[in-house]
Coordinates of C-alpha atoms in Angstrom, one line a residue:
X1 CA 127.4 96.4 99.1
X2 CA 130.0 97.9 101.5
X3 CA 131.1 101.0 101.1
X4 CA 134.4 103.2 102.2
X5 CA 134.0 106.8 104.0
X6 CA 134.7 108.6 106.8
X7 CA 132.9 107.7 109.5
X8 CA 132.8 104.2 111.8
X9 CA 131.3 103.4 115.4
X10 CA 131.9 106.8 117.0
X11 CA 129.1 108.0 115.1
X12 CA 126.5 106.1 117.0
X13 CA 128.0 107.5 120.4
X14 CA 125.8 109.6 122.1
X15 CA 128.3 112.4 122.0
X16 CA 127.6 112.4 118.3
X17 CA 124.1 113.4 118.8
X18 CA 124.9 116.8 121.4
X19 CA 122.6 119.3 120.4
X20 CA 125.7 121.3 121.0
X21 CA 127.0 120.2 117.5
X22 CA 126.8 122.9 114.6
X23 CA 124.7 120.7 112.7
X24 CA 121.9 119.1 113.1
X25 CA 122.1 115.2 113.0
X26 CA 118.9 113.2 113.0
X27 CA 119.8 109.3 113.7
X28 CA 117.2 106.6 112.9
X29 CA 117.7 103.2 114.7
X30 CA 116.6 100.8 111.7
X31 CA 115.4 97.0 112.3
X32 CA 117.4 95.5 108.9
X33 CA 119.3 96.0 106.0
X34 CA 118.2 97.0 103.0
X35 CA 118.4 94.5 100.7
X36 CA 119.8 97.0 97.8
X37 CA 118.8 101.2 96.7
X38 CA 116.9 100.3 93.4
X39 CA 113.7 100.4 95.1
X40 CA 112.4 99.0 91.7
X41 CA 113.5 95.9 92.4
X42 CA 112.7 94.9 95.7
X43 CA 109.2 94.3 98.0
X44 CA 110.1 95.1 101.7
X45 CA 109.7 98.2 104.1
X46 CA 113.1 97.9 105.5
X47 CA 114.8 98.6 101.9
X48 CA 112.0 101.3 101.1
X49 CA 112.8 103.1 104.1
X50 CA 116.5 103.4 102.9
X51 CA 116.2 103.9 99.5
X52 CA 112.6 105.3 98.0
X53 CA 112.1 107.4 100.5
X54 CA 114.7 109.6 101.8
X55 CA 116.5 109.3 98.2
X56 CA 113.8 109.4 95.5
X57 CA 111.0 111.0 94.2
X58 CA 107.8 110.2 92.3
X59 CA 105.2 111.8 90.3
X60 CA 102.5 111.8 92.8
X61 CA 103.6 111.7 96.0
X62 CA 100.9 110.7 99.7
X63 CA 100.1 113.7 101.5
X64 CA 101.6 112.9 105.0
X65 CA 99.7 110.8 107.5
X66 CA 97.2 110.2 104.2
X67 CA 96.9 107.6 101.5
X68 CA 95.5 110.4 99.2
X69 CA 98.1 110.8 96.0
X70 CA 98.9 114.3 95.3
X71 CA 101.2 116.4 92.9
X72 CA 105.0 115.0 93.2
X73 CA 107.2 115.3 90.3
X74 CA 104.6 115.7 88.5
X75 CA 102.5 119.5 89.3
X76 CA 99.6 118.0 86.9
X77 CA 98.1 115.6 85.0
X78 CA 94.2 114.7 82.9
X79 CA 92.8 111.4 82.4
X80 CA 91.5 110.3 79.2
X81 CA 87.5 109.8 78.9
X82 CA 88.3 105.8 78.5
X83 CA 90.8 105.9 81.1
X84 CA 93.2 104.5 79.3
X85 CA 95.7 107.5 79.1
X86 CA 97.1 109.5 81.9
X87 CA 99.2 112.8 81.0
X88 CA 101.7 114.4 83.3
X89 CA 103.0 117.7 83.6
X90 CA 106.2 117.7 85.3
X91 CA 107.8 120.1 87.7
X92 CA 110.7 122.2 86.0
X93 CA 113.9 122.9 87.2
X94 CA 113.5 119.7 89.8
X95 CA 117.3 118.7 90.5
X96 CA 119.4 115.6 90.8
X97 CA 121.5 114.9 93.6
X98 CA 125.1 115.9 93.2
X99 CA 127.2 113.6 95.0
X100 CA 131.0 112.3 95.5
X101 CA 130.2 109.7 92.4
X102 CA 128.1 111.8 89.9
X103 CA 127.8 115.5 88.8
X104 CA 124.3 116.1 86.8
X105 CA 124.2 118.4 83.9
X106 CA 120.4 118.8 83.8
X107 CA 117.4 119.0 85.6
X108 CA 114.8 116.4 85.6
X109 CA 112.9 115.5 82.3
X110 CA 110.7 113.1 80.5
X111 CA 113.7 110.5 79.8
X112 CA 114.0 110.1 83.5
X113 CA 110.7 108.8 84.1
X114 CA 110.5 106.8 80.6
X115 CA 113.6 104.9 81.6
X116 CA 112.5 104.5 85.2
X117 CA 109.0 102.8 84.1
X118 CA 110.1 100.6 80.5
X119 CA 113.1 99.0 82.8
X120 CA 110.8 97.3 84.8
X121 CA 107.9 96.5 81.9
X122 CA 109.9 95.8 78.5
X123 CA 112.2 92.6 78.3
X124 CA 114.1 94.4 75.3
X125 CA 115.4 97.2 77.8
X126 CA 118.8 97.0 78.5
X127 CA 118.3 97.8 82.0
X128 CA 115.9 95.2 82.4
X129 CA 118.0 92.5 83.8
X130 CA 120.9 94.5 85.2
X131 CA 121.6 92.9 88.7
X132 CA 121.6 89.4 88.5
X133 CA 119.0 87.3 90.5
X134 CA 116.3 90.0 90.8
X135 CA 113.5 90.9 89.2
X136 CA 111.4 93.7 89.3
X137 CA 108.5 91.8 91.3
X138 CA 106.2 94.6 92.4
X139 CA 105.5 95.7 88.8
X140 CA 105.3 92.3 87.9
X141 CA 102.7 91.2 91.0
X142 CA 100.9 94.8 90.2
X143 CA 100.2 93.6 86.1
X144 CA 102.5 96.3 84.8
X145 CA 103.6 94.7 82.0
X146 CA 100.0 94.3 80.7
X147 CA 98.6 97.1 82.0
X148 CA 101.2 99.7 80.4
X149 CA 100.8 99.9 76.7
X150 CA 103.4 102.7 76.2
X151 CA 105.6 105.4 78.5
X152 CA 105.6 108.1 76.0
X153 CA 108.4 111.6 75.8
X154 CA 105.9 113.9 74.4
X155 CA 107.8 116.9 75.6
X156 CA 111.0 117.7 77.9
X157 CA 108.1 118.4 80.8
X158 CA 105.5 116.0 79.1
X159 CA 105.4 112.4 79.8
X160 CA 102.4 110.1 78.5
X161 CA 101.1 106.6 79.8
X162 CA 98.7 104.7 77.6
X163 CA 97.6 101.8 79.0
X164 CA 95.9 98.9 77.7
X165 CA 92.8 98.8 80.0
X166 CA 91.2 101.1 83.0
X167 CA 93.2 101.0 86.2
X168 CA 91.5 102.3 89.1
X169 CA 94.1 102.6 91.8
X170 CA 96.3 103.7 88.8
X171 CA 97.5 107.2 90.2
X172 CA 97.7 105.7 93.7
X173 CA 100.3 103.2 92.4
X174 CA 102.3 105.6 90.5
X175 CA 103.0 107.2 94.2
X176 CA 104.7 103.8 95.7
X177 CA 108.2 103.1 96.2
X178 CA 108.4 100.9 93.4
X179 CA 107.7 103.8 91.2
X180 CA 110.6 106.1 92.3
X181 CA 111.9 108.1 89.4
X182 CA 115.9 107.7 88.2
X183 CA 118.5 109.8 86.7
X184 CA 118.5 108.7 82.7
X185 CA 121.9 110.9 82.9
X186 CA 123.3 108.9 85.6
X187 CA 122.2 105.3 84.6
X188 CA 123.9 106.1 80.9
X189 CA 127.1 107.2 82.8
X190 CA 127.6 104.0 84.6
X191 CA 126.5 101.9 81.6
X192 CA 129.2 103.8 79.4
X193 CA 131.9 102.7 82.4
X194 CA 130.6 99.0 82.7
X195 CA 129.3 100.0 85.8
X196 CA 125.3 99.1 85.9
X197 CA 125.6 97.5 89.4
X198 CA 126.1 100.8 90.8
X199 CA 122.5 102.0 90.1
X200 CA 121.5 99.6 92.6
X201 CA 124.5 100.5 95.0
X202 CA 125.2 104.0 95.1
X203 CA 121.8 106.1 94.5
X204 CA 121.2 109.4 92.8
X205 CA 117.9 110.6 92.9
X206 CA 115.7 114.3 93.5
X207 CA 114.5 113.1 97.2
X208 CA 114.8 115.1 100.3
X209 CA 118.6 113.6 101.2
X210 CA 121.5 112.7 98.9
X211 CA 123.1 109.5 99.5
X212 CA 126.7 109.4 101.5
X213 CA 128.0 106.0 102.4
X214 CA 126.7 102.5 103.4
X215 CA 128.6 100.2 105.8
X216 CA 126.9 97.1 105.4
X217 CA 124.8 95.7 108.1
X218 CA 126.0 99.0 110.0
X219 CA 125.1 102.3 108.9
X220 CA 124.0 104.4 106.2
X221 CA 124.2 108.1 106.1
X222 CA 122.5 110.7 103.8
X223 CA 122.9 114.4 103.3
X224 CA 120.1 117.2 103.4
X225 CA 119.3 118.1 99.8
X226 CA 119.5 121.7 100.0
X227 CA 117.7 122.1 96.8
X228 CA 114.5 119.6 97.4
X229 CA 112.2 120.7 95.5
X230 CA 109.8 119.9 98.2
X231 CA 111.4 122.5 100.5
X232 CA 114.4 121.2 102.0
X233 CA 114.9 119.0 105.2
X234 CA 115.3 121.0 108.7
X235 CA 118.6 118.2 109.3
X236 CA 121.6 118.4 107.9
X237 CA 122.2 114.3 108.0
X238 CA 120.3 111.3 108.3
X239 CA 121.8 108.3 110.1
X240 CA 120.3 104.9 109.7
X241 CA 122.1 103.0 112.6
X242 CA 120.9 99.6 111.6
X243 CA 120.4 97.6 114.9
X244 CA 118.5 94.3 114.1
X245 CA 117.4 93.7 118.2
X246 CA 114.3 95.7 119.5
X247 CA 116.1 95.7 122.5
X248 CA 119.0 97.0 121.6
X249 CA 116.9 99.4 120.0
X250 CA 115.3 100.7 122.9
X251 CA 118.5 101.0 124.5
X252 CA 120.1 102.9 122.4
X253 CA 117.0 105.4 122.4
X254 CA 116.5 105.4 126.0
X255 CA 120.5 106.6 126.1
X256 CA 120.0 109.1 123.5
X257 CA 122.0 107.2 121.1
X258 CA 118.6 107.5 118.5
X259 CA 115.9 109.8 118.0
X260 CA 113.5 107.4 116.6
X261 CA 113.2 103.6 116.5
X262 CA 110.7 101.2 114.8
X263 CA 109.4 97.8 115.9
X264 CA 109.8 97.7 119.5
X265 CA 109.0 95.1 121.7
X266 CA 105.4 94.7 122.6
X267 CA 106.3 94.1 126.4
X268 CA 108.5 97.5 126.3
X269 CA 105.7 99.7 125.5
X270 CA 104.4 101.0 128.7
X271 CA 107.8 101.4 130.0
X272 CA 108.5 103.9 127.1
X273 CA 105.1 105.6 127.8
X274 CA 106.4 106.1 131.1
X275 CA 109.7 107.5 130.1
X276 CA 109.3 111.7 130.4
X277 CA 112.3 111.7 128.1
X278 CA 110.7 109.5 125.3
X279 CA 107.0 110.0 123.4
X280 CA 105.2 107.2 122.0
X281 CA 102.9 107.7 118.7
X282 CA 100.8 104.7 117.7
X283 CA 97.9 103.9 115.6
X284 CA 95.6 101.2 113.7
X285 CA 98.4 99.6 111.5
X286 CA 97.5 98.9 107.4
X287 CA 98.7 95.5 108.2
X288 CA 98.3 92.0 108.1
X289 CA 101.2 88.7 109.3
X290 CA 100.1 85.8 107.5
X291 CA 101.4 82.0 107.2
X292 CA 101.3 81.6 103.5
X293 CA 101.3 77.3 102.8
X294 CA 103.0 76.6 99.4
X295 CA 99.9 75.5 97.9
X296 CA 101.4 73.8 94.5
X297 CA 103.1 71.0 97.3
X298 CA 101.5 68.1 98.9
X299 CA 99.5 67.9 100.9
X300 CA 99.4 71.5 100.9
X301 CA 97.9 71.8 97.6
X302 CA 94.1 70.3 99.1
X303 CA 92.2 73.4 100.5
X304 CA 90.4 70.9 104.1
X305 CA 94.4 70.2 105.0
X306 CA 95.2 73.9 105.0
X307 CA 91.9 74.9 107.1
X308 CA 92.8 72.1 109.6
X309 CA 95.8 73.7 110.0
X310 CA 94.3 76.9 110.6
X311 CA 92.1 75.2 113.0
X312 CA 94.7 74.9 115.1
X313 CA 96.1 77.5 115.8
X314 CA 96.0 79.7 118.9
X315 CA 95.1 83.5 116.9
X316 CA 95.1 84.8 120.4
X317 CA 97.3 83.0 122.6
X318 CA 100.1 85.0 119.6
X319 CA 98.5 88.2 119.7
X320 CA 99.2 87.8 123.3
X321 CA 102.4 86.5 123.5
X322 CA 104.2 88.9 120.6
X323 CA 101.9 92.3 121.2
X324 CA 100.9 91.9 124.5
X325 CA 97.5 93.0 123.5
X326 CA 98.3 95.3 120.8
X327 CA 96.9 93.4 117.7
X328 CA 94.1 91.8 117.0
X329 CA 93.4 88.1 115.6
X330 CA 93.2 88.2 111.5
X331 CA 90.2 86.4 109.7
X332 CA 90.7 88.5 106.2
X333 CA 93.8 88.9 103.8
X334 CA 92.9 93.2 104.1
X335 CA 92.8 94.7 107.8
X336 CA 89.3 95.4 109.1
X337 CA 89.9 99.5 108.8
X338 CA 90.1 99.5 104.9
X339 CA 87.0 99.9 102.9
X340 CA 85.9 96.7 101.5
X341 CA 86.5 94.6 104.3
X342 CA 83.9 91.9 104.5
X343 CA 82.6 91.7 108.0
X344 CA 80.3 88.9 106.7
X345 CA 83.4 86.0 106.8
X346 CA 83.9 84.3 109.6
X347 CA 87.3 82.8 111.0
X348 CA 88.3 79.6 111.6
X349 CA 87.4 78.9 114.8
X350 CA 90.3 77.4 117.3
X351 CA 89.5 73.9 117.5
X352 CA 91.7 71.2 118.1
X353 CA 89.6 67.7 117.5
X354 CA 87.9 69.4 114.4
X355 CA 91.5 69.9 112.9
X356 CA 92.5 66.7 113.6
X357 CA 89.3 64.9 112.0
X358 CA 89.9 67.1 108.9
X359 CA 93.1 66.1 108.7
X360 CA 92.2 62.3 109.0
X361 CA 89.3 62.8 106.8
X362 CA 92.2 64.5 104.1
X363 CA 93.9 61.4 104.6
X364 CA 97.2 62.8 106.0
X365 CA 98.8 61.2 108.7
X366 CA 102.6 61.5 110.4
X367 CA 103.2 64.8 109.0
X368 CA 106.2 66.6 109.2
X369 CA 106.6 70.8 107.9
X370 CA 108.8 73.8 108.1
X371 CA 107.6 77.1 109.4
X372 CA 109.5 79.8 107.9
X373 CA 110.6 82.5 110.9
X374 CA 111.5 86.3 109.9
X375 CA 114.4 87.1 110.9
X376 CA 113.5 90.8 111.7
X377 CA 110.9 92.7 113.4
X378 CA 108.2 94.1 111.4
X379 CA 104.7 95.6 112.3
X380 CA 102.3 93.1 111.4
X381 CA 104.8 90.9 113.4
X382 CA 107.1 91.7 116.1
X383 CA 108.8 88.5 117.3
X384 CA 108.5 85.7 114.5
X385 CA 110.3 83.1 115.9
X386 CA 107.9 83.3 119.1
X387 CA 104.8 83.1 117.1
X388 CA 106.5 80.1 114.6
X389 CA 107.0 78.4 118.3
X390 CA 103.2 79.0 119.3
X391 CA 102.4 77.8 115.9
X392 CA 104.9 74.6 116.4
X393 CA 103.3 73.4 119.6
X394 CA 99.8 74.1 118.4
X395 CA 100.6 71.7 115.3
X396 CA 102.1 68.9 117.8
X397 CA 98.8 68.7 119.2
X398 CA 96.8 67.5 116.1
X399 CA 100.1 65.2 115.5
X400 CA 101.8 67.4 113.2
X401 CA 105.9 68.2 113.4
X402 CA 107.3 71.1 112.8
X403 CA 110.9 72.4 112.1
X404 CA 111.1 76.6 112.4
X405 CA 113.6 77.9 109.4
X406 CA 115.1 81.2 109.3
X407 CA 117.3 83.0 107.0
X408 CA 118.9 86.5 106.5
X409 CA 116.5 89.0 105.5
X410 CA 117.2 89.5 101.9
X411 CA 118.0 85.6 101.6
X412 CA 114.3 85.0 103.2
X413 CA 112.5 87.2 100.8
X414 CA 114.0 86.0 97.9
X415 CA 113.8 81.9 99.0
X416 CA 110.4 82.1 100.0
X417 CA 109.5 83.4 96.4
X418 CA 110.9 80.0 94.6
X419 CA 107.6 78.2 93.4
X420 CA 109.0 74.6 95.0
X421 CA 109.5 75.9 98.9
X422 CA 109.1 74.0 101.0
X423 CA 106.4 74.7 104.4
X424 CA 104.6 77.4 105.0
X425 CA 106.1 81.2 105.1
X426 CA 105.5 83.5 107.7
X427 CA 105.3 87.1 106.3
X428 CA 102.7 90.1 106.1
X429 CA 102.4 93.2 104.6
X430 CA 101.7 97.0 105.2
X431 CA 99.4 98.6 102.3
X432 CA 101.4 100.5 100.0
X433 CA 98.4 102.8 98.9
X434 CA 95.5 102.2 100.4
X435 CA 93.5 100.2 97.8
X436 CA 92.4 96.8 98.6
X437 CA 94.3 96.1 95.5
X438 CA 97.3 96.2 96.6
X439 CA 96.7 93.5 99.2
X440 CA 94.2 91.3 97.3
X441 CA 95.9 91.2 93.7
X442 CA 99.4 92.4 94.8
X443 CA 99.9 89.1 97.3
X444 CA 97.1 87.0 96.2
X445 CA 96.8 87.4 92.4
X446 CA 97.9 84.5 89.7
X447 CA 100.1 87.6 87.8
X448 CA 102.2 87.6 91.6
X449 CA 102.9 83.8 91.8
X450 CA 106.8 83.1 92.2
X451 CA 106.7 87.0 93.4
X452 CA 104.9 88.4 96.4
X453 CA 102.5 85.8 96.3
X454 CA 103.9 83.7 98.5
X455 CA 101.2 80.8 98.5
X456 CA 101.7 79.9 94.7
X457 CA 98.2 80.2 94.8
X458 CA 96.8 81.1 91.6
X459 CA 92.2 80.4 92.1
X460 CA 90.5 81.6 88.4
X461 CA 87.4 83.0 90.6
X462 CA 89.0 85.1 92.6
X463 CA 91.4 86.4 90.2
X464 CA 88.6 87.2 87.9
X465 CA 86.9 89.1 90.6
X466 CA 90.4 91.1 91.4
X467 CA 90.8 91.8 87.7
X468 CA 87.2 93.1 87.5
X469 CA 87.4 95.2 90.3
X470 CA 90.6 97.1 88.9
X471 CA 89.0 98.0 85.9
X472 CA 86.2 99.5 87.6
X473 CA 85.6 102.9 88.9
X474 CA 82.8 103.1 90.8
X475 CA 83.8 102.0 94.0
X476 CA 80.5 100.2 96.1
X477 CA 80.9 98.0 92.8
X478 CA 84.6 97.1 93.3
X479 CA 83.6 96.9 97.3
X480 CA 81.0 93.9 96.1
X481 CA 83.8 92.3 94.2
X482 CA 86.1 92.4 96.8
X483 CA 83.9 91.1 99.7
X484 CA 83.2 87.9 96.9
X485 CA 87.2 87.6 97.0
X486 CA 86.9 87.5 100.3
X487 CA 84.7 84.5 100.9
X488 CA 86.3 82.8 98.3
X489 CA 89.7 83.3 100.0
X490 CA 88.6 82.1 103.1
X491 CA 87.1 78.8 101.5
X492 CA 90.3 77.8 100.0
X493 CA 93.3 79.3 102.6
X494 CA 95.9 79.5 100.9
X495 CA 97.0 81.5 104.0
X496 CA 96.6 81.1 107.6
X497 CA 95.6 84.7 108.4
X498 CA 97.4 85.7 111.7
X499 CA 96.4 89.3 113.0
X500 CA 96.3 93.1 112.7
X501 CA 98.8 95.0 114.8
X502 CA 98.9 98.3 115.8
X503 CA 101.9 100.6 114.9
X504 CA 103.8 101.9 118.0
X505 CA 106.5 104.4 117.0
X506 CA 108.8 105.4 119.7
X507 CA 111.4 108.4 119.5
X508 CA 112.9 110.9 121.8
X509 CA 110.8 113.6 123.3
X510 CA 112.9 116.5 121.4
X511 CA 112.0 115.1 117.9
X512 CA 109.3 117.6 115.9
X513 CA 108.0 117.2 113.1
X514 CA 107.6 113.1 112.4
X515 CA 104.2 112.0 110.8
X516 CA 102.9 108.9 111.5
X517 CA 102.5 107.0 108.2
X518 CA 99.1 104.8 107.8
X519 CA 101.1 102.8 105.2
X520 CA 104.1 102.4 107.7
X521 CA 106.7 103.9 105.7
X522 CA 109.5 105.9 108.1
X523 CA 110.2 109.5 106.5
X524 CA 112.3 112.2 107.5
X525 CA 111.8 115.2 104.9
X526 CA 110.2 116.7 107.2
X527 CA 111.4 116.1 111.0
X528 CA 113.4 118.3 113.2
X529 CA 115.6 118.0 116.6
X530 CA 114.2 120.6 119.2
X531 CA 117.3 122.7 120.7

C-alpha cells in the first residue's frame, strides 16, 4: 500500500505546524501502521484509528467520552417486540467523500449499508473474499453470520435487520469500527475496472475527513470533509506521522513536531506533566494485556500446566517495570470498572514452588516455549518485549526456557490467529462498546477460534453461558451469567491475565477540543489548534 502525492518529510518539520500557516494542520504522532482502510476486515486499534474513524461512518455512532450508542447514519430506528428485527431510518442527503480517485453521484442510501453488512456475513457475495488472506474476523468472532438473518432495502432511507435470535448488545455493536458503512457506488466502480483491491487501499467514505495519500510506514494525510454531516472538523488536515518509538514520540511532541501522541512511555509521564507547554489527560483504561497459550498444543492443552505457568509469573514486578505504577495486576478477562466484573475470583497467586510441583505433578519436564512480543506500543501494554523478558526469567526459575518472538504488526496479528502457533501470544484488548460481550465472547468464544480468540480455546460451559447472556435482556441476569464465565475462565486459563492499565494521552497545551475515549479510540472530528 504505498501511495504517490505531494508531500514527503518536510511535512513533519515543525515549520509545517506554525500557527502562522493559513490553514489549520492538526498532526497526530501514531504508534503503527495500519494494517489496511477496510476496517471490516481487520481487529486492531492502530488500523481503526486510520481508517473507521476519521473516514467512515456508522449508523449509531458513541456519544464522545461515552459508550452509549446514539443516532449516526441512522436519525432513528424501533425494535421489534421479539427482538429479532431492528429498523433504521437513515439520515438524507448524507454525502460521500469526493476525492482525487472517485466522484459520487448520490447521497447515501440503503444499498450502502446492505452491501457494507452481506460482504462480511454471506459467502455468495462477491465482495466476500476480495483481498486475499483476510477475513472479516470481527463479524465472524461477534456470530454475525448466525445472528443476521437478512439486511433488507425496504426504502432508499429504510434499511431492515432481521435477525435470527435476540441480541442484547445488538445496537452497541452496530456502532463499532467493524461496522463502518461503504459507498455501494464506489465499490461497483472499481469492480467494473478490475480494481477491488482499492476498497481496502484508497477509502471513500461520509466521515469527518476524506482520504489524501498514504506513504507507507510514513504518513497518512486526510482532508476536512466540509460537508460532514456531523458538522464539519475545525482542521483543515489531519496528519498521521506514524512514529513506531514512544520516544521518538515524545520528542517530536515536546519540539512541537505533533499535537497529540498515544502510548507513551510509562517512565515519561511525569516529565510531561511537568512540561507547561504540554497537558496530560488520562483515565481508567477498558483494557486488558493477556498471554493467550495455544491451548489445542501440548502440553498446553492440560488446564494445571497453564495455571503453573501463571503461577509464576511476577503480575507486579511488570506492572512496575512497563507502567511504572500506572496499571494494575489482571485476575479477570474484563477490567474491574465494567459491570459484571466478578470480584468473587481470585488470582493466581505468585508462587514459585507451587508452579513447579504443578508442573511435575502434570508430568512436564525440560520445557522449552516461545513468548510472542508486540511489536508496538499499545495501552493495555506499553513495552512488550520488557514484559516477554520479565515473563522469560520468571519461567527459567520453575525450569522452563523461553525464546521471545516478534514480528511486524500486521504479520503478528495475522500469525498469531493460525490454530497450530506455536507458544503463548502476548496481546490484549480495549472494549469496543462497552458490553462484557465484546471481551468475553469476542476473544474467548468457540465462534472466534482461529480469529481473535487467540487461545484456540473453545470450553462448551462457558460458551453456553456467553450465548445465554447475549440473548438476554435483563441485565443483573446476564451479570450472573457472566460472573459464572468468569470462574469458569479462571479454572481452565486458557490465558495468563496480565493487568489493567491506565490510558495516558499526551498532546500539546494549544490542542482544544480532544475527548478522551473510554474505548481508547483516537478521534479528531472534533479537535481544534488554539491560535
Amino acid at each position: 500500500m504505498k501511495y504517490k502525492f505531494g508531500f514527503a518529510a518536510a511535512l513533519l518539520a515543525a515549520s509545517f505546524l506554525s500557527t502562522a500557516a493559513s490553514a489549520k494542520t492538526f498532526v497526530f504522532c501514531s504508534e503503527g501502521s495500519p494494517e489496511g482502510f477496510d476496517p471490516g476486515l481487520y481487529t486492531a486499534g492502530t488500523t481503526f484509528d486510520a481508517s473507521a474513524h476519521p473516514v467512515y461512518s456508522r449508523l449509531l455512532e458513541f456519544e464522545p467520552g461515552t459508550t452509549k450508542p446514539v443516532a449516526g447514519l441512522a436519525e432513528s430506528w424501533t425494535v421489534s417486540d421479539d427482538g429479532k428485527e431492528y429498523t433504521f431510518k437513515l439520515r438524507p442527503g448524507v454525502k460521500f467523500h469526493t476525492t482525487e480517485f472517485f466522484t459520487p453521484t448520490r447521497t447515501l442510501n440503503a444499498d450502502d449499508v446492505v452491501f457494507s453488512i452481506d460482504r462480511q456475513i454471506n459467502k455468495d457475495n462477491p465482495w466476500h473474499q476480495y483481498v486475499a488472506g483476510t477475513s472479516w474476523e470481527y463479524a465472524a468472532g461477534m456470530g454475525f453470520p448466525e445472528l443476521i438473518k437478512s439486511v433488507e432495502k425496504v426504502d432508499d432511507l429504510t434499511v431492515k435487520f432481521v435477525l435470527n435470535r435476540p441480541e442484547a448488545p445488538f445496537l452497541a455493536n452496530l456502532a463499532m469500527p467493524f461496522a463502518s458503512i461503504m459507498s455501494k457506488e464506489y465499490a461497483d466502480s472499481l469492480d467494473k475496472a478490475g480494481k477491488k483491491e482499492q476498497l481496502n487501499q484508497m477509502p471513500l467514505g461520509t466521515g469527518p475527513f476524506s482520504f489524501v495519500g498514504y506513504q507507507q510506514d510514513a504518513v497518512i494525510r486526510y482532508a476536512k470533509n466540509a460537508d460532514y454531516w456531523g458538522g464539519a472538523p475545525k482542521i483543515d488536515d489531519l496528519v498521521f506521522a506514524i512514529t513506531t518509538d514512544a520516544a521518538v514520540r515524545y520528542q517530536k511532541l515536546k519540539a512541537g513536531e505533533c499535537h497529540l501522541m498515544p502510548y507513551p512511555n510509562a517512565a515519561d509521564v511525569q516529565s510531561m506533566k511537568s512540561d507547561s507547554n504540554l497537558k496530560v489527560m488520562e483515565q481508567e483504561g477498558l483494557n486488558v494485556a493477556y498471554l493467550a497459550y495455544n491451548t489445542t498444543q501440548a502440553p498446553f492443552d492440560k488446564p494445571e500446566v497453564r495455571k503453573a505457568l501463571n503461577k509464576a509469573i511476577n503480575k507486579k514486578a511488570i506492572v512496575e517495570a512497563v507502567f511504572q505504577g500506572m496499571a494494575t495486576p489482571a485476575t479477570n478477562p474484563i477490567p474491574p470498572t465494567m459491570w459484571s466484573y466478578n470480584k468473587d475470583v481470585k488470582d493466581d497467586a505468585y508462587d514459585l514452588d507451587a508452579a513447579k510441583k504443578m508442573l511435575a505433578d502434570a508430568g512436564v519436564k525440560d520445557l522449552s516455549m516461545k513468548i510472542w512480543a508486540m511489536p508496538v506500543s499499545r495501552p493495555y501494554m506499553l513495552n512488550a518485549r520488557r514484559a516477554a523478558e520479565i515473563m522469560q526469567d520468571d519461567f527459567a526459575k520453575i525450569g522452563v526456557k523461553v525464546e521471545i518472538v516478534s514480528y511486524e504488526w500486521a504479520e503478528y496479528l495475522q500469525r498469531s490467529k493460525a490454530k497450530d502457533r506455536d507458544g503463548a501470544a502476548m496481546l490484549g484488548w480495549t472494549g469496543d462498546n462497552g458490553d462484557p460481550d465484546n471481551f468475553l465472547d469476542t476473544l474467548l468464544g468457540c465462534d472466534a477460534v482461529g480469529g481473535n480468540n487467540r487461545a484456540q480455546w473453545c470450553n462448551k460451559e462457558f460458551d453456553a453461558l456467553v450465548k445465554k447472556a447475549k440473548v438476554t435482556s435483563d441485565q443483573a441476569e446476564r451479570t450472573k451469567l457472566y460472573e459464572e464465565a468468569q470462574v469458569i475462565f479462571k479454572k481452565e486459563a486458557p490465558w495468563a491475565t496480565l493487568d489493567h492499565s491506565l490510558s495516558i494521552v499526551p498532546m500539546r497545551k494549544e490542542v482544544t477540543g480532544f475527548v478522551q475515549s473510554p474505548l481508547g479510540d483516537f478521534t479528531f472530528e472534533n479537535v481544534d489548534i488554539a491560535q
